[in-house]
CSV table of C-alpha atoms and ligand atoms in Angstrom, one decimal:
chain,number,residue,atom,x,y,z
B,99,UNK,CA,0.0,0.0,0.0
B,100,UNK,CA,2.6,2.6,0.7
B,101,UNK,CA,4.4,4.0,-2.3
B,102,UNK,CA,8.0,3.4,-2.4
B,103,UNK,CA,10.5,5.0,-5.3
B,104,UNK,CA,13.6,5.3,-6.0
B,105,UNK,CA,14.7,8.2,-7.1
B,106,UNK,CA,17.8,9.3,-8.7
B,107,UNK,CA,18.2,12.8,-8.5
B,108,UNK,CA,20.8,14.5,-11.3
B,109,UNK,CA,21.9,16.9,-8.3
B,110,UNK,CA,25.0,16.1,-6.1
B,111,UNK,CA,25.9,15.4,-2.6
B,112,UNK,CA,24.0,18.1,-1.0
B,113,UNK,CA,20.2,19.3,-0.7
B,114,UNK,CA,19.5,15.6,-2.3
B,115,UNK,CA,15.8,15.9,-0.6
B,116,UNK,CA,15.1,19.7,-1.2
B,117,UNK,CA,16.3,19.0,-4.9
B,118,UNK,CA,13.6,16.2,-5.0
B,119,UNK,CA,10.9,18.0,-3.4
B,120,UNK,CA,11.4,21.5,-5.8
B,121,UNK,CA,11.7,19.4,-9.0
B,122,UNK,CA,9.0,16.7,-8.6
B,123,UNK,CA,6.8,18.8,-6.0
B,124,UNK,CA,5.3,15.2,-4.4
B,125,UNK,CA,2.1,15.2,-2.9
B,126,UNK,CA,1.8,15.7,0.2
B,127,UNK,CA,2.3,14.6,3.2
B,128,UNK,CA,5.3,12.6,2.1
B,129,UNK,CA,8.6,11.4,3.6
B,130,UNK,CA,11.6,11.4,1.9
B,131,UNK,CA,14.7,9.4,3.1
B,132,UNK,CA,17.9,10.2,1.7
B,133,UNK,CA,19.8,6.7,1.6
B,134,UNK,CA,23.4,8.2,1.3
B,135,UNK,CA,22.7,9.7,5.2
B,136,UNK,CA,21.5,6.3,6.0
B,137,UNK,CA,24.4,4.4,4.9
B,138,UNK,CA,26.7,7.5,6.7
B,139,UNK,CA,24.3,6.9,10.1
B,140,UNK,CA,25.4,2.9,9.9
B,141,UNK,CA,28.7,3.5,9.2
B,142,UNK,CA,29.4,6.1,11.8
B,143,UNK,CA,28.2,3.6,14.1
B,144,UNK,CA,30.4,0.8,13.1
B,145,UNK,CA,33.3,3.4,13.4
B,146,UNK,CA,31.9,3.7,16.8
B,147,UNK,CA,31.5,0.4,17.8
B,148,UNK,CA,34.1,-1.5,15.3
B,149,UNK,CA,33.8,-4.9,17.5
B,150,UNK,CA,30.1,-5.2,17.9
B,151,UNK,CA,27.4,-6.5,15.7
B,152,UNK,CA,25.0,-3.9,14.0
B,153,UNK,CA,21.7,-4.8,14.5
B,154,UNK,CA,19.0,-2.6,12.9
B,155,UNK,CA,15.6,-2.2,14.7
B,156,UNK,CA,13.3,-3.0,11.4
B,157,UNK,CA,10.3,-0.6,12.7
B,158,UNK,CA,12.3,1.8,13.0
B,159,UNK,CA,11.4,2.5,9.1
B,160,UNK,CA,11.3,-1.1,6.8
B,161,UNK,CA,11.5,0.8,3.6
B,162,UNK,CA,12.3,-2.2,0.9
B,163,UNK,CA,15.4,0.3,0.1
B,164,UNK,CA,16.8,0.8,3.5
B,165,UNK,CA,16.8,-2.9,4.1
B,166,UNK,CA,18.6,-3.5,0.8
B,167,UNK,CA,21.5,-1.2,1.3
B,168,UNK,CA,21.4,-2.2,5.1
B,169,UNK,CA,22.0,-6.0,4.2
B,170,UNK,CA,24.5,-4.6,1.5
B,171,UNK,CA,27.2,-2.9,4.4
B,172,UNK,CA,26.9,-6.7,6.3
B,173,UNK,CA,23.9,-5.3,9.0
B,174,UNK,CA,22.1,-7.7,10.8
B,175,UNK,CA,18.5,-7.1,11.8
B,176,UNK,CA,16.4,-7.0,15.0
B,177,UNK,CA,12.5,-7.8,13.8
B,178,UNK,CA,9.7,-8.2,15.5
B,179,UNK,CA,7.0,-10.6,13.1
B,180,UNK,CA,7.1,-12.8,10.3
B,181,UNK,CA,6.0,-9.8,8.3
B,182,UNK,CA,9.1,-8.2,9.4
B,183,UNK,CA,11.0,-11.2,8.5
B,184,UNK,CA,9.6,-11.4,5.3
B,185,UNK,CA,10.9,-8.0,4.1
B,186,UNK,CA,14.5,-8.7,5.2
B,187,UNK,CA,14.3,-11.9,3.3
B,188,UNK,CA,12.9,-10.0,0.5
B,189,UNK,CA,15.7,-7.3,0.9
B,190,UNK,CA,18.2,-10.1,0.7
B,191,UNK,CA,19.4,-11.1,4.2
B,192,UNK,CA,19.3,-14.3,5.2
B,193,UNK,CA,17.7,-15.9,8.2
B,194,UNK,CA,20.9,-16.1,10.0
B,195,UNK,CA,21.1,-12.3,10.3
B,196,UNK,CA,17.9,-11.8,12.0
B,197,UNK,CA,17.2,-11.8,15.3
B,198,UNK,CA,13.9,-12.6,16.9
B,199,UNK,CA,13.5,-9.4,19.6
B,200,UNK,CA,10.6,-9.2,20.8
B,201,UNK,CA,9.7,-10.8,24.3
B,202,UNK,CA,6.1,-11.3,22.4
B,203,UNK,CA,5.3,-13.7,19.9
B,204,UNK,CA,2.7,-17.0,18.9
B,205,UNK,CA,3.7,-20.4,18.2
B,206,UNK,CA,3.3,-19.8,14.7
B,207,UNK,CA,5.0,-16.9,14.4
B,208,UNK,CA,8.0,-18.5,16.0
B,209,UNK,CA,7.8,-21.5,13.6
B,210,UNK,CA,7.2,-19.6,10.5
B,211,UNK,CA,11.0,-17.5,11.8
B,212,UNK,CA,12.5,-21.2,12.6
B,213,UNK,CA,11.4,-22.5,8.7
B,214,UNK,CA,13.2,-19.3,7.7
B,215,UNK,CA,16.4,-20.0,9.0
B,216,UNK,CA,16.4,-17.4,12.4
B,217,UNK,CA,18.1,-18.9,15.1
B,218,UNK,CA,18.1,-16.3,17.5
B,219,UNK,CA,15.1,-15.2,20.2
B,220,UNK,CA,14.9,-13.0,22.7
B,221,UNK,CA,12.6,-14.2,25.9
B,222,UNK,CA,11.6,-13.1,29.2
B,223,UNK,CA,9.2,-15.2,30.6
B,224,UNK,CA,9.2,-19.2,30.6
B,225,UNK,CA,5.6,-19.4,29.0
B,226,UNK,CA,7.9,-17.7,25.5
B,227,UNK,CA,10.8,-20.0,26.2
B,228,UNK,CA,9.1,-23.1,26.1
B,229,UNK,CA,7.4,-22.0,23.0
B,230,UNK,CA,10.7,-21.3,21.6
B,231,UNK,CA,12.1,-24.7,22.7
B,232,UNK,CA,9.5,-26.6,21.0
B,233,UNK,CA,9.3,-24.5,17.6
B,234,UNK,CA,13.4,-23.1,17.8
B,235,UNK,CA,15.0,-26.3,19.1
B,236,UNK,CA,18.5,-25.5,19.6
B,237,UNK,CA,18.3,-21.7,18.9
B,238,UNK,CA,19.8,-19.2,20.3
B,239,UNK,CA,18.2,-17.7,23.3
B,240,UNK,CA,19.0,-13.9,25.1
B,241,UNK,CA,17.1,-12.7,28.0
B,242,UNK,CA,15.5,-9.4,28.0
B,243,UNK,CA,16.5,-7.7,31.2
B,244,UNK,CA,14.0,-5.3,32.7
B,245,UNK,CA,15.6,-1.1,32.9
B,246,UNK,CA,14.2,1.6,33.5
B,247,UNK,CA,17.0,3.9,33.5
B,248,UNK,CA,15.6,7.9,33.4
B,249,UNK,CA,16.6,10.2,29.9
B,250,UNK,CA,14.4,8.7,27.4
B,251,UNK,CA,11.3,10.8,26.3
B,252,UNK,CA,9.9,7.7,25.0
B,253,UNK,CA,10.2,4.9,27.7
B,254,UNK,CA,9.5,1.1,27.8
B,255,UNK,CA,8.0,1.1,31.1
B,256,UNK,CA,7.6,-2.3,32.4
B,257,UNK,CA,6.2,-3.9,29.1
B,258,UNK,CA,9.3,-5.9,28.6
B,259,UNK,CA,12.1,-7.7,30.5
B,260,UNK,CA,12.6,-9.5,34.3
B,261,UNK,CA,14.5,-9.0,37.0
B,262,UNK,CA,18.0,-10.3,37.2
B,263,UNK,CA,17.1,-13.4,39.1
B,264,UNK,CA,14.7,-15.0,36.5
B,265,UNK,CA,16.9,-14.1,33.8
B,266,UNK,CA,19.2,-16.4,35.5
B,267,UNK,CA,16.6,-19.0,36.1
B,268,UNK,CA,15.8,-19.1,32.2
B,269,UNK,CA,18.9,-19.1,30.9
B,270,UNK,CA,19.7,-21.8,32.5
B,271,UNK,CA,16.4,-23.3,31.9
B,272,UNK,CA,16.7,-22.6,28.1
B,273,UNK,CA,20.5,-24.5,28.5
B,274,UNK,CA,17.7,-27.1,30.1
B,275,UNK,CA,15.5,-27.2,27.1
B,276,UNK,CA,18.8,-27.6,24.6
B,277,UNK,CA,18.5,-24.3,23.4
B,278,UNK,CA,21.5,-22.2,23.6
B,279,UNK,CA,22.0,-19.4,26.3
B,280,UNK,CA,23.3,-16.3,24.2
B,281,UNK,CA,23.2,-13.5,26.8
B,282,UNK,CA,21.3,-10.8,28.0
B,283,UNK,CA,19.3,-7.9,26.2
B,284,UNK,CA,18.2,-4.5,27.7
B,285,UNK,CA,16.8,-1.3,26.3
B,286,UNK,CA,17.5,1.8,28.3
B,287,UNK,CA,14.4,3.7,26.3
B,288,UNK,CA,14.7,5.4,22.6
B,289,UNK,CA,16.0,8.4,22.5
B,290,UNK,CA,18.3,7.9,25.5
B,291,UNK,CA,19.9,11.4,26.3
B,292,UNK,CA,22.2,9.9,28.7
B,293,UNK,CA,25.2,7.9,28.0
B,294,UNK,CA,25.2,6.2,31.4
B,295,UNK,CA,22.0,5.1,31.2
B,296,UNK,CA,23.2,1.6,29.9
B,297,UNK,CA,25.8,1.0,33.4
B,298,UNK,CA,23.1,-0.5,35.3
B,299,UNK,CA,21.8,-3.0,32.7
B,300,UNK,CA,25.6,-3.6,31.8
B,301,UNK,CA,26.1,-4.0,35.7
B,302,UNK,CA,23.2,-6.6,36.4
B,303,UNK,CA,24.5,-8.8,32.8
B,304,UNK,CA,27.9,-9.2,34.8
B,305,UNK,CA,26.2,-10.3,37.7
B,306,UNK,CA,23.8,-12.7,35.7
B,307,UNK,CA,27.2,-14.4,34.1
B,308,UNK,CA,28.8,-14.5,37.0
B,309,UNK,CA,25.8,-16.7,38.5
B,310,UNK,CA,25.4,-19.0,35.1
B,311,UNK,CA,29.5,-19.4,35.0
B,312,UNK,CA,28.8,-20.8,38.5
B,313,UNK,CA,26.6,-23.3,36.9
B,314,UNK,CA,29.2,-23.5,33.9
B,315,UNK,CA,27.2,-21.6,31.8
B,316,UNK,CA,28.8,-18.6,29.1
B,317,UNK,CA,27.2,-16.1,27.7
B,318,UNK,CA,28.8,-15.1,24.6
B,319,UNK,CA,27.1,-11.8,23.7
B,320,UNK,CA,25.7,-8.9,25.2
B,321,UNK,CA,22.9,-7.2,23.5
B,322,UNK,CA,23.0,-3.5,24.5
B,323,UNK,CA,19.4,-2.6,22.9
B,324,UNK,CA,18.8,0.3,21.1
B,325,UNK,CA,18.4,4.0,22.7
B,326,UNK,CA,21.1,5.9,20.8
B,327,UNK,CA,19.4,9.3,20.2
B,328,UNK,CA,19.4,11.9,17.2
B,329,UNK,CA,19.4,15.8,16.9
B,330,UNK,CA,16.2,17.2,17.1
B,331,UNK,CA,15.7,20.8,18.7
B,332,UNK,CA,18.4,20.3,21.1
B,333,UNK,CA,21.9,18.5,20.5
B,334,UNK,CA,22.9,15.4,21.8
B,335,UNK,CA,26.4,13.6,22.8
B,336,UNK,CA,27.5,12.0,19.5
B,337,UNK,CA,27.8,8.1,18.9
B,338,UNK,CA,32.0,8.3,19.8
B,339,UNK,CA,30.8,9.7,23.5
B,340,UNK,CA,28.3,6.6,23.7
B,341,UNK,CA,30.4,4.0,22.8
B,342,UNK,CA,33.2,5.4,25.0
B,343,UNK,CA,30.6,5.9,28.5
B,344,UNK,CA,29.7,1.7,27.8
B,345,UNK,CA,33.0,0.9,26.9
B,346,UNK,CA,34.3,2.3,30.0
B,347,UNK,CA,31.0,0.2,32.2
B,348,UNK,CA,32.1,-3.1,30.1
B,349,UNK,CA,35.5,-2.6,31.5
B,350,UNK,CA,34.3,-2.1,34.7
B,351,UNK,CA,32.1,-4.8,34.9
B,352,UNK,CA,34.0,-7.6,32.8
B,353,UNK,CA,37.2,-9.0,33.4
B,354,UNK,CA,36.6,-10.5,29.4
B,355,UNK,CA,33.5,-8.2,28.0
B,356,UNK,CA,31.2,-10.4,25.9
B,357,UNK,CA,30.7,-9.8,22.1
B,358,UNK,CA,28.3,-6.9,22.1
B,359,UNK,CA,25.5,-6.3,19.8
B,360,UNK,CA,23.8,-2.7,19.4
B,361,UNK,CA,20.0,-2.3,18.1
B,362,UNK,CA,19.8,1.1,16.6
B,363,UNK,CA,17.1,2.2,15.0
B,364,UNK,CA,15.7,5.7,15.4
B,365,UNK,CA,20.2,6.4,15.1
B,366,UNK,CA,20.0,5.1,11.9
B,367,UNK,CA,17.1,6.4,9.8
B,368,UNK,CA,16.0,9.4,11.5
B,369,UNK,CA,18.1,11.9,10.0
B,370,UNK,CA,18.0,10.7,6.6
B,371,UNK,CA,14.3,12.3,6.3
B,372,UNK,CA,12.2,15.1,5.8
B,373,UNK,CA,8.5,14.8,6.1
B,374,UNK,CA,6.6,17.4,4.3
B,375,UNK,CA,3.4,18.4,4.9
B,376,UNK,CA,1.0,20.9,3.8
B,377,UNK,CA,-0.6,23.8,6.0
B,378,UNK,CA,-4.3,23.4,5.3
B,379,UNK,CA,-5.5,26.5,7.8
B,380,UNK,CA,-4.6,28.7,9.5
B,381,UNK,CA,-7.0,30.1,12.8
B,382,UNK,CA,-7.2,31.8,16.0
B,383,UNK,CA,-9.9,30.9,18.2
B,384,UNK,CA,-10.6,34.2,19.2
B,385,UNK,CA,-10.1,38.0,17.9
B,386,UNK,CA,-7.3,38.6,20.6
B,387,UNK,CA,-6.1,34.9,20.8
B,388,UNK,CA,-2.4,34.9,20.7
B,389,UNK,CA,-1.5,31.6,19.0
B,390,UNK,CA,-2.4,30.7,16.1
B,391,UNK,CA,-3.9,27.1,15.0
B,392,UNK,CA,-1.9,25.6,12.6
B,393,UNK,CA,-3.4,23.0,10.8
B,394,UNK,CA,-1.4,20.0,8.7
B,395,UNK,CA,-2.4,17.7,6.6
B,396,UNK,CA,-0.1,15.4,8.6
B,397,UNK,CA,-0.5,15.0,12.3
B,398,UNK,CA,-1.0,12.1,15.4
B,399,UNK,CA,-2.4,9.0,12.5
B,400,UNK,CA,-0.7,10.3,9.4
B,401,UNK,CA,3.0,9.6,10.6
B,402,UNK,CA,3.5,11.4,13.7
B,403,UNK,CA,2.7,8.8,16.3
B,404,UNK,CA,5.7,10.1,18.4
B,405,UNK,CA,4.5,13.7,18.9
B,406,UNK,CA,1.5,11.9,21.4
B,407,UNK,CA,3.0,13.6,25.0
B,408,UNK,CA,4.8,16.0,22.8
B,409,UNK,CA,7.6,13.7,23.6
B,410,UNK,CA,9.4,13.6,20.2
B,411,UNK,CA,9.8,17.0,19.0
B,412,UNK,CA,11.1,17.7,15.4
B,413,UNK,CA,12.7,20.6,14.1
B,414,UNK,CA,10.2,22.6,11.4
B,415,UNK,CA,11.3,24.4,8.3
B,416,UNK,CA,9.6,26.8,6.1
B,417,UNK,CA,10.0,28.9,2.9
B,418,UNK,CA,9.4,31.5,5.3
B,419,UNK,CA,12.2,31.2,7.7
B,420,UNK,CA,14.0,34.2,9.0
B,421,UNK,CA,10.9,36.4,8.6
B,422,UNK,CA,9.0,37.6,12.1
B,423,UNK,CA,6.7,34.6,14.2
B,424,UNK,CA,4.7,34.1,16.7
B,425,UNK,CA,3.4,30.9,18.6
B,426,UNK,CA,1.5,28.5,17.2
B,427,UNK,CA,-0.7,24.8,18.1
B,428,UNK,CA,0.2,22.5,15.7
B,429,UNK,CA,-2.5,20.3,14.8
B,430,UNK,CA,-3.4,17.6,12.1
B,431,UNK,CA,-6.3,16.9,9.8
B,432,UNK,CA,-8.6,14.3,11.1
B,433,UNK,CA,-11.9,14.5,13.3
B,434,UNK,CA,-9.7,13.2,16.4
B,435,UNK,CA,-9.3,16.1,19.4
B,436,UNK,CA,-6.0,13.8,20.2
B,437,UNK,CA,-4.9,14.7,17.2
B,438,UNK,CA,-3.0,17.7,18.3
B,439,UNK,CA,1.1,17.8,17.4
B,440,UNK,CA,2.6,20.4,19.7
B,441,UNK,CA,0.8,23.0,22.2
B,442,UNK,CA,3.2,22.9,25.1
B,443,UNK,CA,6.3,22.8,23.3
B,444,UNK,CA,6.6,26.8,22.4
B,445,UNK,CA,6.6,26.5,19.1
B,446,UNK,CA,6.9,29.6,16.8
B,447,UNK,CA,6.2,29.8,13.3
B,448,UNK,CA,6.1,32.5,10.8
B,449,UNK,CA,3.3,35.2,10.8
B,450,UNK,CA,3.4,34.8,6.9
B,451,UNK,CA,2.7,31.4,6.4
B,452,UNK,CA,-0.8,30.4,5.3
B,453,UNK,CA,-2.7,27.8,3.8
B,454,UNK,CA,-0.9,25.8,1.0
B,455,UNK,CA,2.6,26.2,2.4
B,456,UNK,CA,4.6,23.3,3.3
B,457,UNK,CA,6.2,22.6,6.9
B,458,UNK,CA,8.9,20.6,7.0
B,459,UNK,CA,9.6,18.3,9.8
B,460,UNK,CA,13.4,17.4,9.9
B,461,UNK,CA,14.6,13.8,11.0
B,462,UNK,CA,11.5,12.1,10.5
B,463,UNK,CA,13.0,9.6,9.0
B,464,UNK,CA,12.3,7.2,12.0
B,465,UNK,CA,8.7,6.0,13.4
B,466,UNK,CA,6.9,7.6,11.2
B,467,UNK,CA,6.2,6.1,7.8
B,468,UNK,CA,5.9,2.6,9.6
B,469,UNK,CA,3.4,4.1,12.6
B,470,UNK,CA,0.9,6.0,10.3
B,471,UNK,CA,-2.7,4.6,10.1
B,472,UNK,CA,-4.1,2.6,6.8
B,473,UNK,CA,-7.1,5.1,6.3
B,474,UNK,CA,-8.5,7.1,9.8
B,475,UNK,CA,-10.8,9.7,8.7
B,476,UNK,CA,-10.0,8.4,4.8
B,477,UNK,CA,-6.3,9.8,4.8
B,478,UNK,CA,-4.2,7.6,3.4
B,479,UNK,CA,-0.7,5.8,4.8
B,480,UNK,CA,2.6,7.9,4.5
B,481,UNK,CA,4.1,7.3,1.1
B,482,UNK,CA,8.2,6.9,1.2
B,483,UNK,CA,10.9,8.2,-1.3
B,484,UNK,CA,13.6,6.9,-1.0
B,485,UNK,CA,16.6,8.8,-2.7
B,486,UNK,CA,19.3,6.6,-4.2
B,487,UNK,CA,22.5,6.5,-2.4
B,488,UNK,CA,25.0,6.1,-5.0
B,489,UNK,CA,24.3,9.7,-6.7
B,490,UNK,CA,26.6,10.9,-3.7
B,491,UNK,CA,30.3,10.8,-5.1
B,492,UNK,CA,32.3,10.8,-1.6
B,493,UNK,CA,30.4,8.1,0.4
J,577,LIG,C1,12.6,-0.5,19.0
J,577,LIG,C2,13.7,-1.3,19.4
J,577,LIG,C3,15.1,-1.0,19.1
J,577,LIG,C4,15.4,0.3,18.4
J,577,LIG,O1,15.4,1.3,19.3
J,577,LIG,P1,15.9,2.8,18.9
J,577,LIG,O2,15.7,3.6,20.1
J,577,LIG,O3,15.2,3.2,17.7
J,577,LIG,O4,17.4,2.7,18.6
J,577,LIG,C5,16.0,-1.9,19.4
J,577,LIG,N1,15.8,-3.1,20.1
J,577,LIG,C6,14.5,-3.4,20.4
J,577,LIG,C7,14.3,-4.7,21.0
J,577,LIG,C8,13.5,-2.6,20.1
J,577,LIG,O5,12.2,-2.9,20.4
């Protein structure tokens, strides 16, 4: 259902997306993912964390073209259902790059990943293992730890992961079962401001090998989860200052650190799109009302799941820029009052734009295609462009 092209632009290395958007003037609202910043996202990470295995989070954005060049640079991939599985096979990875992460999944759906070749789960509850012994015999099995460290706008609360003693208790009863203990997952929350936030899950991982060694039981890997955060409005430590804060807890922790495995998603994709909208009215709700009503043609269903609590909140660009603003609610299409972007977020816009302009919402190249509704109020999914990488000369 969503649209997905690849474009070749004839401009060079930079403005790839404004180029697109002025020459072919898509309708909107639209995303468009520049692949060259992906493939410069991934392999500023590997530069960062040269050891570890690369692990994309697949909801992050599944765009057919993302996946392709992802498998091409040697990624692995973190998915969540056969669906997901299906469009890395598709994208040319094989099942022996995917890993099975989340805690939640049928006996079908883990049978349908086995047939395909996947051979690693994540667990964390002995309901899940025992499904994955009997349909996974012999895969690999990590435990998802539960953290919740603070500095994520966007945390996992208590949906996923157990305490340090059951992990324990089903490694070793996954060693039971004959399926292989691989180590222990965490996620310290998307968006994870804070580069220490991973010392505690890193902490209770040494302590969970040091119990299993007792019972002469390794743990090869360490899966460190996703978290790392993009530029939005505010800046952020960069991937080197990450790698360096859990390098230094590793070292703490471990006398011989386990192989470790990172999950990024939103670190990946995010700032390799633009998501353009449309304004479709502007309003006040009163004569002397201060703020104006801005009113997208994008908003909470069409893409912009992550501005619910304000808690993800993008940088905007208009042609208007530079001229004089004032604040603004930013609101989208459909008959839903939830359906509000940003009203406690100061956001200013300029005083000239009006109905038929485009906003721009920068590094939306992350939860957004892949979160917006099939047809609420009749407004159709996000379509994807996806801007061929190899028009840039130097990456
Ligand atoms: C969503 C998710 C990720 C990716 O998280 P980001 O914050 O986007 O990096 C990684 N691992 C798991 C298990 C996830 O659910």
């Amino acid at each position: 259902m969503t649209e997905h092209v690849v474009v070749r632009p004839e401009h060079g290395p930079t403005g790839t997306i404004h180029d697109f958007l002025d020459q072919h003037r898509p309708a909107t609202p639209c995303l468009v993912i520049d692949l060259a910043v992906v493939e410069m996202r991934y392999r500023e990470l590997l530069a960062a964390w040269p050891h570890s295995r690369i692990c994309y989070a697949v909801k992050a954005n599944p765009a057919p073209e993302i996946l392709r060049l992802l498998v091409g640079l040697g990624a692995e991939f973190d998915v969540a259902s056969p669906a997901e599985i299906q469009l890395c096979l598709a994208a040319g990875a094989d099942g022996g790059r995917l890993s099975y992460g989340n805690t939640i999944k049928k006996a079908t759906d883990i049978a349908f990943a086995y047939a395909r070749g996947v051979r690693r789960f994540t667990t964390d509850s002995v309901g899940d293992l025992h499904v994955i012994a009997d349909h996974a015999p012999g895969a690999w099995v990590c435990c998802r730890l539960l953290v919740q460290p603070a500095g994520s706008p966007t945390p996992f609360g208590r949906k996923f992961g157990c305490d340090a003693a059951m992990a324990v208790e089903l490694l070793r009863g996954a060693a039971e079962l004959g399926l292989r203990p691989a180590g222990v997952a965490f996620h310290v929350g998307s968006q994870q401001i804070d580069p220490g936030a991973w010392a505690e899950g890193i902490a209770q991982a040494a302590l969970i090998g040091r119990q299993l060694a007792a019972c002469a039981i390794t743990l090869p890997e360490l899966n460190l989860g996703g978290g790392f955060p993009v530029r939005y409005r505010t800046e952020v430590p960069t991937p080197i200052e990450y790698a360096t804060a859990i390098r230094r807890a590793l070292g703490n922790q471990f006398a011989a650190p386990p192989v470790t495995v990172i999950e990024p998603g939103r670190a990946i994709v995010a700032e390799a799109g633009v998501l353009r909208s449309e304004v479709v009215l502007v309003s006040r709700k009163s004569a002397g009302d201060p703020y104006r009503w801005v009113y997208l043609d994008v908003g909470r269903y069409g893409g912009l799941a992550e501005t619910e609590g304000e808690a993800i909140t993008y940088a905007l660009a208009t042609r208007h820029d530079g001229q004089p603003g004032g604040p603004v609610v930013l609101a989208g299409p459909t008959c839903d009052g939830d359906d509000v972007i940003y009203q406690r977020s100061d956001y200013r816009l300029p005083l000239a734009l009006a109905a038929g302009d485009h906003v721009d919402f920068l590094g939306a190249g992350a939860y957004t295609a892949s979160y917006s509704s099939i047809s609420f109020n009749g407004f159709a999914p996000l379509p994807t462009y996806c801007l061929a990488a190899e028009t840039h000369a130097d990456t």
